[in-house]
């Protein structure tokens, strides 16, 4: 059995799950920018792979200063949950239907992989339907599975593929293929998986499926992706599989797989993505007269530490209309504008809010004390080197920043008001969106280069932001 801890304040919901975890903090999912198209052909007996980016030219968005943020917004479906639902539906029996499935490019990479493995996938504007092939019914793909920009896709799916009776190759775009994979290779190999990787750490991966043995894995680092990869492999293993994590991570895999070894199709509503809602909580907090209502947000207690951080900084946040859907807590968030105090984020709190750190850092110049982030060296190996990207772009807007190996210190509003600038997000969706929000409170307009990289997680972000920002 799994025992989940009870995070404080906003995180007040406790549930029973399948595997035992240690009490602690949560860990984010990892995502990547810009999708790619792949074309293969053979010439002189050799297969060559050509990649063409879907974005033919870098896009730009100009953000005008605002006076207030008001109205309502509905964030897109939760990425972490959408990934897991799609994978588990593919190995379930019967049809699953998901409303509010994430529009993010990363999640559609997962759908594409499941389709290549034999699951039937049908999607339209309002829902996604996946007809699974059962726990042992997937079929091999002649072509390399394309995880696109999605670290969640390649890492979690590796756990499923390790237990199949066929060999699979899986890779992603240029940036994903530079992301470390050793963290999943080690435990999966201990379970008996045969996986080869470039330099024994990077994609492309070749996974030779076969018999797995259950084990207890003591995780050396807090990672929802590593935990999920092991637990998904455990569905195909002989004997019990359990995980102990040094810090509590998001538990969507355990919640959805709580039926044991027999998975059946379901009709499920995907909650709105809290990490996407954070950009609007931040935007509303910039202006004292703001009043914003964010609807249908996932409030899983392993994800809500960011709300505790905002509250500690003085934000005015209220949760409304709480309910559950297939074990996931969801509700609305009401935000009113206020002056934020800022503060220090460090230690055990960092894994809880790693995805939201770019937005918190970009808020630094608008807070009383500024923002200081420590113990966050993991930011260096995200979609971009987020520490360097944050420091560079904050300086472009006139902020006072001290960059450190494991974080940064951003001076508060006493150092002066920010001005508009040209922002280089380095292909990182969270950097682009964080500075689009910061631009609302700048003195002059700001231009976000390669703005479409936001589509990796939030395709309608700029439209939603423009609708609630009053000028």
Short mmCIF file of C-alpha atoms in Angstrom, two decimals:
data_model
loop_
_atom_site.label_atom_id
_atom_site.label_comp_id
_atom_site.label_asym_id
_atom_site.label_seq_id
_atom_site.Cartn_x
_atom_site.Cartn_y
_atom_site.Cartn_z
CA UNK A 1 0.00 0.00 0.00
CA UNK A 2 1.09 3.56 -0.51
CA UNK A 3 0.87 6.09 2.24
CA UNK A 4 0.82 9.73 1.23
CA UNK A 5 1.76 12.51 3.61
CA UNK A 6 -0.37 15.50 4.42
CA UNK A 7 1.03 18.79 3.06
CA UNK A 8 0.12 21.85 5.10
CA UNK A 9 -2.45 24.61 4.56
CA UNK A 10 -3.91 24.23 1.06
CA UNK A 11 -2.85 20.59 0.85
CA UNK A 12 -5.39 19.03 3.23
CA UNK A 13 -6.56 15.98 1.37
CA UNK A 14 -5.17 12.55 2.16
CA UNK A 15 -5.74 9.38 0.18
CA UNK A 16 -4.75 5.72 0.17
CA UNK A 17 -2.87 4.46 -2.87
CA UNK A 18 -0.92 1.41 -4.04
CA UNK A 19 2.70 1.78 -3.05
CA UNK A 20 4.45 3.08 0.07
CA UNK A 21 6.16 6.46 -0.10
CA UNK A 22 8.01 8.50 2.45
CA UNK A 23 6.38 11.74 3.55
CA UNK A 24 7.90 14.83 1.97
CA UNK A 25 7.69 17.13 -0.99
CA UNK A 26 6.55 16.92 -4.59
CA UNK A 27 8.50 16.94 -7.79
CA UNK A 28 7.57 18.45 -11.12
CA UNK A 29 7.19 16.99 -14.51
CA UNK A 30 9.72 17.87 -17.13
CA UNK A 31 8.74 19.24 -20.50
CA UNK A 32 10.40 20.45 -23.64
CA UNK A 33 9.78 23.17 -26.22
CA UNK A 34 8.79 23.08 -29.91
CA UNK A 35 7.51 19.99 -31.66
CA UNK A 36 9.21 18.45 -34.69
CA UNK A 37 8.15 16.45 -37.70
CA UNK A 38 10.19 13.39 -38.68
CA UNK A 39 10.68 11.92 -42.13
CA UNK A 40 12.55 8.66 -42.77
CA UNK A 41 13.89 7.10 -45.93
CA UNK A 42 16.51 4.54 -46.88
CA UNK A 43 19.38 5.33 -49.19
CA UNK A 44 22.07 2.79 -50.08
CA UNK A 45 20.72 0.54 -47.34
CA UNK A 46 21.17 3.19 -44.64
CA UNK A 47 18.31 4.83 -42.79
CA UNK A 48 18.60 8.57 -42.47
CA UNK A 49 16.51 10.76 -40.22
CA UNK A 50 15.59 14.32 -41.10
CA UNK A 51 13.84 16.63 -38.70
CA UNK A 52 11.94 19.72 -39.71
CA UNK A 53 10.60 22.13 -37.15
CA UNK A 54 6.91 22.91 -37.43
CA UNK A 55 7.60 26.53 -36.62
CA UNK A 56 9.11 27.78 -39.87
CA UNK A 57 9.94 31.17 -38.41
CA UNK A 58 10.33 32.46 -34.91
CA UNK A 59 7.20 34.21 -33.74
CA UNK A 60 7.01 37.30 -31.57
CA UNK A 61 4.44 38.61 -29.11
CA UNK A 62 4.38 42.20 -27.90
CA UNK A 63 2.98 42.61 -24.40
CA UNK A 64 1.63 46.04 -23.49
CA UNK A 65 1.64 47.28 -19.89
CA UNK A 66 -1.66 46.74 -18.05
CA UNK A 67 -3.55 48.56 -15.32
CA UNK A 68 -5.42 45.63 -13.80
CA UNK A 69 -6.12 41.91 -14.32
CA UNK A 70 -9.77 40.96 -14.00
CA UNK A 71 -12.42 38.51 -15.19
CA UNK A 72 -12.20 34.77 -15.50
CA UNK A 73 -9.92 32.19 -17.08
CA UNK A 74 -10.11 28.43 -17.59
CA UNK A 75 -6.62 26.88 -17.73
CA UNK A 76 -5.94 23.96 -20.09
CA UNK A 77 -6.12 20.38 -18.91
CA UNK A 78 -3.40 19.20 -16.57
CA UNK A 79 -0.38 17.91 -18.50
CA UNK A 80 0.84 15.47 -15.88
CA UNK A 81 -2.56 13.85 -15.57
CA UNK A 82 -3.21 13.81 -19.32
CA UNK A 83 0.07 11.97 -19.98
CA UNK A 84 -0.74 9.30 -17.42
CA UNK A 85 -4.36 8.88 -18.46
CA UNK A 86 -3.32 8.35 -22.08
CA UNK A 87 -0.71 5.73 -21.23
CA UNK A 88 -2.87 3.81 -18.78
CA UNK A 89 -5.82 3.93 -21.18
CA UNK A 90 -3.63 2.33 -23.82
CA UNK A 91 -2.98 -0.72 -21.62
CA UNK A 92 -6.52 -0.83 -20.20
CA UNK A 93 -9.39 -2.94 -21.48
CA UNK A 94 -12.12 -1.02 -23.27
CA UNK A 95 -12.57 2.60 -24.22
CA UNK A 96 -11.58 5.58 -22.10
CA UNK A 97 -12.92 9.06 -22.79
CA UNK A 98 -11.22 12.16 -21.44
CA UNK A 99 -12.80 15.59 -21.39
CA UNK A 100 -10.52 18.64 -21.04
CA UNK A 101 -7.51 16.56 -22.13
CA UNK A 102 -4.46 18.83 -22.33
CA UNK A 103 -3.97 20.63 -25.64
CA UNK A 104 -0.24 20.72 -24.96
CA UNK A 105 2.03 19.41 -27.71
CA UNK A 106 3.78 17.18 -25.20
CA UNK A 107 0.60 15.28 -24.35
CA UNK A 108 -0.16 14.73 -28.00
CA UNK A 109 3.30 13.20 -28.35
CA UNK A 110 2.14 10.63 -25.78
CA UNK A 111 -1.06 10.02 -27.73
CA UNK A 112 0.97 9.53 -30.90
CA UNK A 113 3.20 6.98 -29.21
CA UNK A 114 0.26 5.02 -27.85
CA UNK A 115 -1.34 5.00 -31.29
CA UNK A 116 1.90 3.66 -32.79
CA UNK A 117 1.81 0.87 -30.20
CA UNK A 118 -1.65 -0.23 -31.32
CA UNK A 119 -4.08 1.74 -29.16
CA UNK A 120 -6.95 3.39 -31.00
CA UNK A 121 -6.89 7.15 -30.47
CA UNK A 122 -9.63 9.54 -31.58
CA UNK A 123 -9.63 13.20 -30.60
CA UNK A 124 -11.76 16.24 -31.31
CA UNK A 125 -12.13 19.72 -29.85
CA UNK A 126 -13.86 18.58 -26.69
CA UNK A 127 -12.51 15.12 -25.84
CA UNK A 128 -10.00 12.35 -26.46
CA UNK A 129 -11.02 8.69 -26.69
CA UNK A 130 -8.49 5.89 -26.30
CA UNK A 131 -9.38 2.23 -26.82
CA UNK A 132 -6.84 0.13 -25.00
CA UNK A 133 -5.40 -3.24 -25.95
CA UNK A 134 -5.12 -4.64 -22.45
CA UNK A 135 -2.08 -5.07 -20.27
CA UNK A 136 -0.33 -7.43 -22.69
CA UNK A 137 -1.90 -6.37 -25.98
CA UNK A 138 0.39 -3.63 -27.25
CA UNK A 139 2.24 -4.29 -30.50
CA UNK A 140 5.70 -3.25 -31.59
CA UNK A 141 6.28 -0.28 -33.86
CA UNK A 142 8.53 -0.61 -36.88
CA UNK A 143 9.45 3.03 -36.55
CA UNK A 144 11.16 4.82 -33.69
CA UNK A 145 8.56 6.23 -31.32
CA UNK A 146 8.62 10.02 -31.33
CA UNK A 147 8.41 11.56 -27.86
CA UNK A 148 8.76 15.03 -29.38
CA UNK A 149 9.83 17.43 -26.68
CA UNK A 150 8.34 15.48 -23.81
CA UNK A 151 10.52 14.09 -21.04
CA UNK A 152 7.41 12.72 -19.36
CA UNK A 153 6.54 10.71 -22.47
CA UNK A 154 9.91 9.05 -22.90
CA UNK A 155 10.57 8.37 -19.23
CA UNK A 156 7.17 7.03 -18.21
CA UNK A 157 6.59 5.07 -21.39
CA UNK A 158 9.97 3.37 -20.92
CA UNK A 159 8.52 1.67 -17.85
CA UNK A 160 5.65 0.24 -19.89
CA UNK A 161 7.86 -0.75 -22.82
CA UNK A 162 10.29 -2.60 -20.56
CA UNK A 163 7.60 -5.18 -19.84
CA UNK A 164 6.53 -5.89 -23.42
CA UNK A 165 7.46 -8.87 -25.59
CA UNK A 166 9.02 -6.77 -28.35
CA UNK A 167 11.85 -4.30 -28.90
CA UNK A 168 11.13 -0.59 -29.20
CA UNK A 169 13.21 2.43 -30.09
CA UNK A 170 12.14 5.78 -28.70
CA UNK A 171 13.67 9.24 -29.11
CA UNK A 172 12.70 12.88 -29.24
CA UNK A 173 13.78 16.14 -30.74
CA UNK A 174 17.31 17.52 -30.46
CA UNK A 175 16.72 19.11 -27.07
CA UNK A 176 15.01 16.06 -25.53
CA UNK A 177 17.83 13.85 -26.71
CA UNK A 178 20.16 15.90 -24.51
CA UNK A 179 18.14 15.27 -21.36
CA UNK A 180 19.53 12.73 -18.85
CA UNK A 181 17.90 9.29 -18.87
CA UNK A 182 20.21 7.47 -16.43
CA UNK A 183 17.77 8.21 -13.62
CA UNK A 184 15.24 5.78 -15.15
CA UNK A 185 17.70 3.36 -16.70
CA UNK A 186 19.15 2.38 -13.33
CA UNK A 187 15.96 1.17 -11.61
CA UNK A 188 14.46 -0.37 -14.75
CA UNK A 189 17.64 -2.37 -15.32
CA UNK A 190 17.51 -3.54 -11.70
CA UNK A 191 14.07 -4.94 -12.54
CA UNK A 192 15.58 -6.90 -15.45
CA UNK A 193 14.96 -4.46 -18.30
CA UNK A 194 17.39 -4.45 -21.20
CA UNK A 195 17.83 -0.85 -22.33
CA UNK A 196 20.62 0.71 -24.34
CA UNK A 197 21.14 4.45 -24.59
CA UNK A 198 23.51 6.86 -26.27
CA UNK A 199 26.48 7.30 -23.94
CA UNK A 200 24.45 5.18 -21.50
CA UNK A 201 22.47 8.29 -20.54
CA UNK A 202 20.71 9.88 -23.49
CA UNK A 203 18.06 9.09 -26.10
CA UNK A 204 17.58 7.44 -28.50
CA UNK A 205 16.74 4.49 -26.25
CA UNK A 206 16.40 0.89 -27.44
CA UNK A 207 14.21 -1.09 -25.04
CA UNK A 208 14.18 -4.86 -25.42
CA UNK A 209 11.07 -5.87 -23.55
CA UNK A 210 10.92 -9.02 -21.47
CA UNK A 211 10.25 -10.51 -18.06
CA UNK A 212 10.63 -8.13 -15.16
CA UNK A 213 10.94 -8.83 -11.46
CA UNK A 214 9.35 -6.70 -8.79
CA UNK A 215 11.55 -4.85 -6.35
CA UNK A 216 11.62 -2.18 -3.71
CA UNK A 217 13.39 0.92 -5.02
CA UNK A 218 14.89 3.52 -2.72
CA UNK A 219 14.92 6.62 -4.88
CA UNK A 220 18.09 8.74 -4.55
CA UNK A 221 16.22 11.86 -5.66
CA UNK A 222 12.65 13.09 -5.64
CA UNK A 223 11.23 12.60 -9.12
CA UNK A 224 7.65 11.88 -10.12
CA UNK A 225 8.86 10.66 -13.49
CA UNK A 226 11.27 8.09 -12.06
CA UNK A 227 8.68 6.89 -9.56
CA UNK A 228 6.05 6.54 -12.26
CA UNK A 229 8.40 4.70 -14.63
CA UNK A 230 9.16 2.13 -11.91
CA UNK A 231 5.53 1.69 -10.87
CA UNK A 232 4.34 1.34 -14.46
CA UNK A 233 7.01 -1.31 -15.05
CA UNK A 234 5.75 -2.97 -11.87
CA UNK A 235 2.42 -3.65 -13.57
CA UNK A 236 4.27 -6.15 -15.78
CA UNK A 237 6.65 -7.57 -13.16
CA UNK A 238 6.54 -10.79 -11.19
CA UNK A 239 6.15 -10.00 -7.52
CA UNK A 240 5.55 -6.74 -5.70
CA UNK A 241 7.01 -3.43 -6.77
CA UNK A 242 7.30 -0.57 -4.30
CA UNK A 243 9.04 2.78 -4.12
CA UNK A 244 10.30 4.89 -1.25
CA UNK A 245 11.01 8.47 -2.21
CA UNK A 246 13.11 10.97 -0.23
CA UNK A 247 10.47 13.65 -0.79
CA UNK A 248 6.84 13.30 -1.70
CA UNK A 249 6.08 13.73 -5.40
CA UNK A 250 2.88 14.06 -7.40
CA UNK A 251 0.79 10.92 -7.13
CA UNK A 252 -1.37 10.91 -10.27
CA UNK A 253 -0.01 7.53 -11.40
CA UNK A 254 -0.92 5.86 -8.11
CA UNK A 255 -4.41 7.38 -8.09
CA UNK A 256 -5.27 6.26 -11.62
CA UNK A 257 -3.69 2.80 -11.30
CA UNK A 258 -5.43 2.08 -8.01
CA UNK A 259 -7.38 -0.75 -9.60
CA UNK A 260 -4.41 -3.10 -9.51
CA UNK A 261 -3.35 -5.23 -12.47
CA UNK A 262 -6.69 -5.10 -14.27
CA UNK A 263 -7.22 -1.68 -15.80
CA UNK A 264 -10.54 -0.84 -17.44
CA UNK A 265 -11.59 2.07 -19.60
CA UNK A 266 -13.27 5.01 -17.91
CA UNK A 267 -14.91 8.31 -18.69
CA UNK A 268 -12.87 10.97 -16.91
CA UNK A 269 -12.65 14.74 -16.60
CA UNK A 270 -9.08 16.08 -16.60
CA UNK A 271 -8.67 18.93 -14.07
CA UNK A 272 -7.23 22.25 -15.18
CA UNK A 273 -3.47 22.61 -14.92
CA UNK A 274 -2.39 24.34 -11.70
CA UNK A 275 1.07 25.13 -13.07
CA UNK A 276 -0.61 27.04 -15.91
CA UNK A 277 -2.97 28.77 -13.48
CA UNK A 278 0.05 30.06 -11.55
CA UNK A 279 0.83 32.55 -14.31
CA UNK A 280 -2.59 34.13 -13.79
CA UNK A 281 -2.29 34.09 -10.00
CA UNK A 282 0.95 36.00 -10.46
CA UNK A 283 -0.56 38.39 -13.00
CA UNK A 284 -3.50 39.27 -10.75
CA UNK A 285 -1.16 39.75 -7.79
CA UNK A 286 0.73 42.49 -9.64
CA UNK A 287 -2.10 45.03 -9.41
CA UNK A 288 -3.94 45.99 -6.24
CA UNK A 289 -7.32 46.38 -7.97
CA UNK A 290 -7.23 42.97 -9.67
CA UNK A 291 -9.98 40.40 -9.17
CA UNK A 292 -9.60 37.14 -11.10
CA UNK A 293 -11.54 33.86 -11.02
CA UNK A 294 -9.70 30.75 -12.26
CA UNK A 295 -12.04 27.85 -12.94
CA UNK A 296 -11.72 24.08 -12.69
CA UNK A 297 -8.14 23.85 -11.41
CA UNK A 298 -6.55 20.62 -10.20
CA UNK A 299 -5.78 20.91 -6.49
CA UNK A 300 -4.11 17.59 -5.79
CA UNK A 301 -2.38 18.06 -2.42
CA UNK A 302 0.97 16.97 -3.88
CA UNK A 303 0.78 19.95 -6.24
CA UNK A 304 -0.52 22.85 -4.12
CA UNK A 305 2.63 23.92 -2.28
CA UNK A 306 2.86 26.84 -4.71
CA UNK A 307 -0.37 28.21 -3.21
CA UNK A 308 1.27 28.07 0.22
CA UNK A 309 4.21 30.05 -1.17
CA UNK A 310 1.95 32.73 -2.63
CA UNK A 311 0.02 32.97 0.64
CA UNK A 312 3.24 33.34 2.62
CA UNK A 313 4.23 36.16 0.27
CA UNK A 314 0.96 37.94 1.05
CA UNK A 315 -1.16 36.97 -1.96
CA UNK A 316 -4.94 37.00 -1.58
CA UNK A 317 -6.08 33.52 -2.67
CA UNK A 318 -9.31 31.68 -1.93
CA UNK A 319 -10.29 28.17 -3.03
CA UNK A 320 -13.93 27.64 -4.00
CA UNK A 321 -16.27 24.85 -5.17
CA UNK A 322 -13.99 21.99 -4.14
CA UNK A 323 -14.90 18.57 -5.54
CA UNK A 324 -13.27 15.33 -6.67
CA UNK A 325 -13.17 13.65 -10.08
CA UNK A 326 -11.78 10.10 -10.29
CA UNK A 327 -9.78 10.68 -7.13
CA UNK A 328 -8.36 14.05 -8.18
CA UNK A 329 -9.27 17.15 -6.15
CA UNK A 330 -10.29 20.18 -8.18
CA UNK A 331 -11.95 23.54 -7.67
CA UNK A 332 -11.85 27.25 -8.46
CA UNK A 333 -9.33 29.85 -7.31
CA UNK A 334 -10.24 33.49 -6.62
CA UNK A 335 -7.34 35.95 -6.62
CA UNK A 336 -7.30 39.59 -5.59
CA UNK A 337 -4.46 42.00 -6.17
CA UNK A 338 -2.09 42.84 -3.34
CA UNK A 339 1.50 43.85 -2.71
CA UNK A 340 3.67 40.78 -2.39
CA UNK A 341 6.40 40.53 0.23
CA UNK A 342 8.77 38.16 -1.56
CA UNK A 343 11.13 35.95 0.39
CA UNK A 344 13.53 32.99 0.22
CA UNK A 345 12.81 29.58 -1.33
CA UNK A 346 15.22 26.79 -0.48
CA UNK A 347 15.78 23.25 0.68
CA UNK A 348 12.88 20.82 0.85
CA UNK A 349 10.48 23.36 -0.65
CA UNK A 350 12.31 23.51 -3.99
CA UNK A 351 11.09 20.17 -5.45
CA UNK A 352 7.54 21.18 -4.55
CA UNK A 353 7.60 24.29 -6.74
CA UNK A 354 10.34 23.63 -9.29
CA UNK A 355 8.00 24.20 -12.25
CA UNK A 356 6.79 27.49 -10.79
CA UNK A 357 10.20 28.96 -9.90
CA UNK A 358 10.55 30.87 -13.19
CA UNK A 359 7.32 32.74 -12.48
CA UNK A 360 8.30 33.41 -8.87
CA UNK A 361 11.70 34.72 -9.95
CA UNK A 362 10.12 37.01 -12.55
CA UNK A 363 7.87 38.41 -9.79
CA UNK A 364 10.90 39.31 -7.70
CA UNK A 365 11.29 42.93 -8.87
CA UNK A 366 7.65 43.62 -7.94
CA UNK A 367 7.93 42.35 -4.35
CA UNK A 368 8.98 44.20 -1.22
CA UNK A 369 11.91 41.98 -0.27
CA UNK A 370 12.76 40.49 -3.63
CA UNK A 371 13.05 36.77 -4.33
CA UNK A 372 15.96 34.52 -3.47
CA UNK A 373 16.10 30.96 -4.80
CA UNK A 374 18.58 28.45 -3.41
CA UNK A 375 19.23 24.71 -3.83
CA UNK A 376 17.68 24.69 -7.30
CA UNK A 377 20.55 23.51 -9.52
CA UNK A 378 18.02 21.22 -11.27
CA UNK A 379 16.87 24.38 -13.09
CA UNK A 380 20.12 24.25 -15.05
CA UNK A 381 19.03 21.07 -16.88
CA UNK A 382 15.42 21.84 -17.67
CA UNK A 383 14.08 22.87 -21.09
CA UNK A 384 16.75 25.52 -20.93
CA UNK A 385 19.28 26.61 -18.34
CA UNK A 386 16.49 28.40 -16.51
CA UNK A 387 18.76 30.12 -14.01
CA UNK A 388 20.80 31.71 -16.80
CA UNK A 389 17.69 32.52 -18.86
CA UNK A 390 15.99 34.19 -15.89
CA UNK A 391 19.06 36.23 -14.97
CA UNK A 392 19.64 37.37 -18.55
CA UNK A 393 16.07 38.44 -19.23
CA UNK A 394 15.51 40.07 -15.85
CA UNK A 395 18.61 42.18 -16.46
CA UNK A 396 17.31 43.10 -19.90
CA UNK A 397 14.24 44.55 -18.17
CA UNK A 398 16.38 46.49 -15.68
CA UNK A 399 16.26 44.19 -12.65
CA UNK A 400 19.14 43.74 -10.24
CA UNK A 401 20.05 40.05 -10.25
CA UNK A 402 22.77 37.93 -8.67
CA UNK A 403 23.14 34.63 -10.51
CA UNK A 404 24.41 31.66 -8.51
CA UNK A 405 25.23 28.04 -9.40
CA UNK A 406 22.08 26.76 -7.68
CA UNK A 407 19.74 29.72 -7.98
CA UNK A 408 19.58 33.49 -8.04
CA UNK A 409 18.76 36.54 -5.97
CA UNK A 410 16.43 39.16 -7.46
CA UNK A 411 16.18 42.59 -5.85
CA UNK A 412 12.73 43.89 -4.93
CA UNK A 413 10.83 46.97 -6.08
CA UNK A 414 13.16 49.28 -4.16
CA UNK A 415 15.72 48.71 -6.95
CA UNK A 416 13.44 50.44 -9.46
CA UNK A 417 10.60 49.65 -11.83
CA UNK A 418 11.20 47.39 -14.79
CA UNK A 419 11.09 48.61 -18.37
CA UNK A 420 10.13 46.72 -21.47
CA UNK A 421 12.73 44.71 -23.36
CA UNK A 422 13.14 42.00 -25.96
CA UNK A 423 12.95 38.65 -24.15
CA UNK A 424 14.83 35.56 -25.34
CA UNK A 425 13.11 32.52 -23.80
CA UNK A 426 15.60 30.04 -25.25
CA UNK A 427 12.74 27.88 -26.51
CA UNK A 428 11.46 27.41 -22.95
CA UNK A 429 7.70 27.74 -22.51
CA UNK A 430 7.85 28.67 -18.83
CA UNK A 431 10.41 31.42 -19.42
CA UNK A 432 8.27 32.91 -22.21
CA UNK A 433 5.09 32.91 -20.12
CA UNK A 434 6.79 34.18 -16.96
CA UNK A 435 8.14 37.24 -18.73
CA UNK A 436 4.88 37.87 -20.55
CA UNK A 437 3.32 38.22 -17.09
CA UNK A 438 6.14 40.40 -15.77
CA UNK A 439 5.75 42.60 -18.85
CA UNK A 440 2.25 43.59 -17.74
CA UNK A 441 3.76 45.67 -14.92
CA UNK A 442 6.69 47.13 -16.90
CA UNK A 443 6.85 50.80 -17.88
CA UNK A 444 7.02 50.13 -21.62
CA UNK A 445 6.03 47.32 -24.03
CA UNK A 446 7.94 44.03 -24.04
CA UNK A 447 8.53 41.68 -26.96
CA UNK A 448 8.74 37.92 -26.42
CA UNK A 449 10.80 36.23 -29.10
CA UNK A 450 9.91 32.66 -30.17
CA UNK A 451 6.65 33.20 -28.32
CA UNK A 452 5.03 30.07 -29.75
CA UNK A 453 7.18 27.88 -27.53
CA UNK A 454 4.44 28.46 -24.94
CA UNK A 455 2.33 26.03 -26.96
CA UNK A 456 4.26 23.12 -25.48
CA UNK A 457 2.09 23.47 -22.39
CA UNK A 458 -0.45 26.26 -23.02
CA UNK A 459 -1.35 26.92 -26.67
CA UNK A 460 -3.92 29.65 -25.87
CA UNK A 461 -1.84 31.43 -23.22
CA UNK A 462 -1.42 34.79 -24.98
CA UNK A 463 -5.08 34.98 -25.92
CA UNK A 464 -6.16 34.21 -22.36
CA UNK A 465 -3.70 36.73 -20.93
CA UNK A 466 -4.86 39.46 -23.31
CA UNK A 467 -8.48 38.83 -22.37
CA UNK A 468 -7.97 39.44 -18.64
CA UNK A 469 -5.35 42.19 -18.82
CA UNK A 470 -7.11 45.55 -18.88
CA UNK A 471 -5.20 48.53 -20.23
#
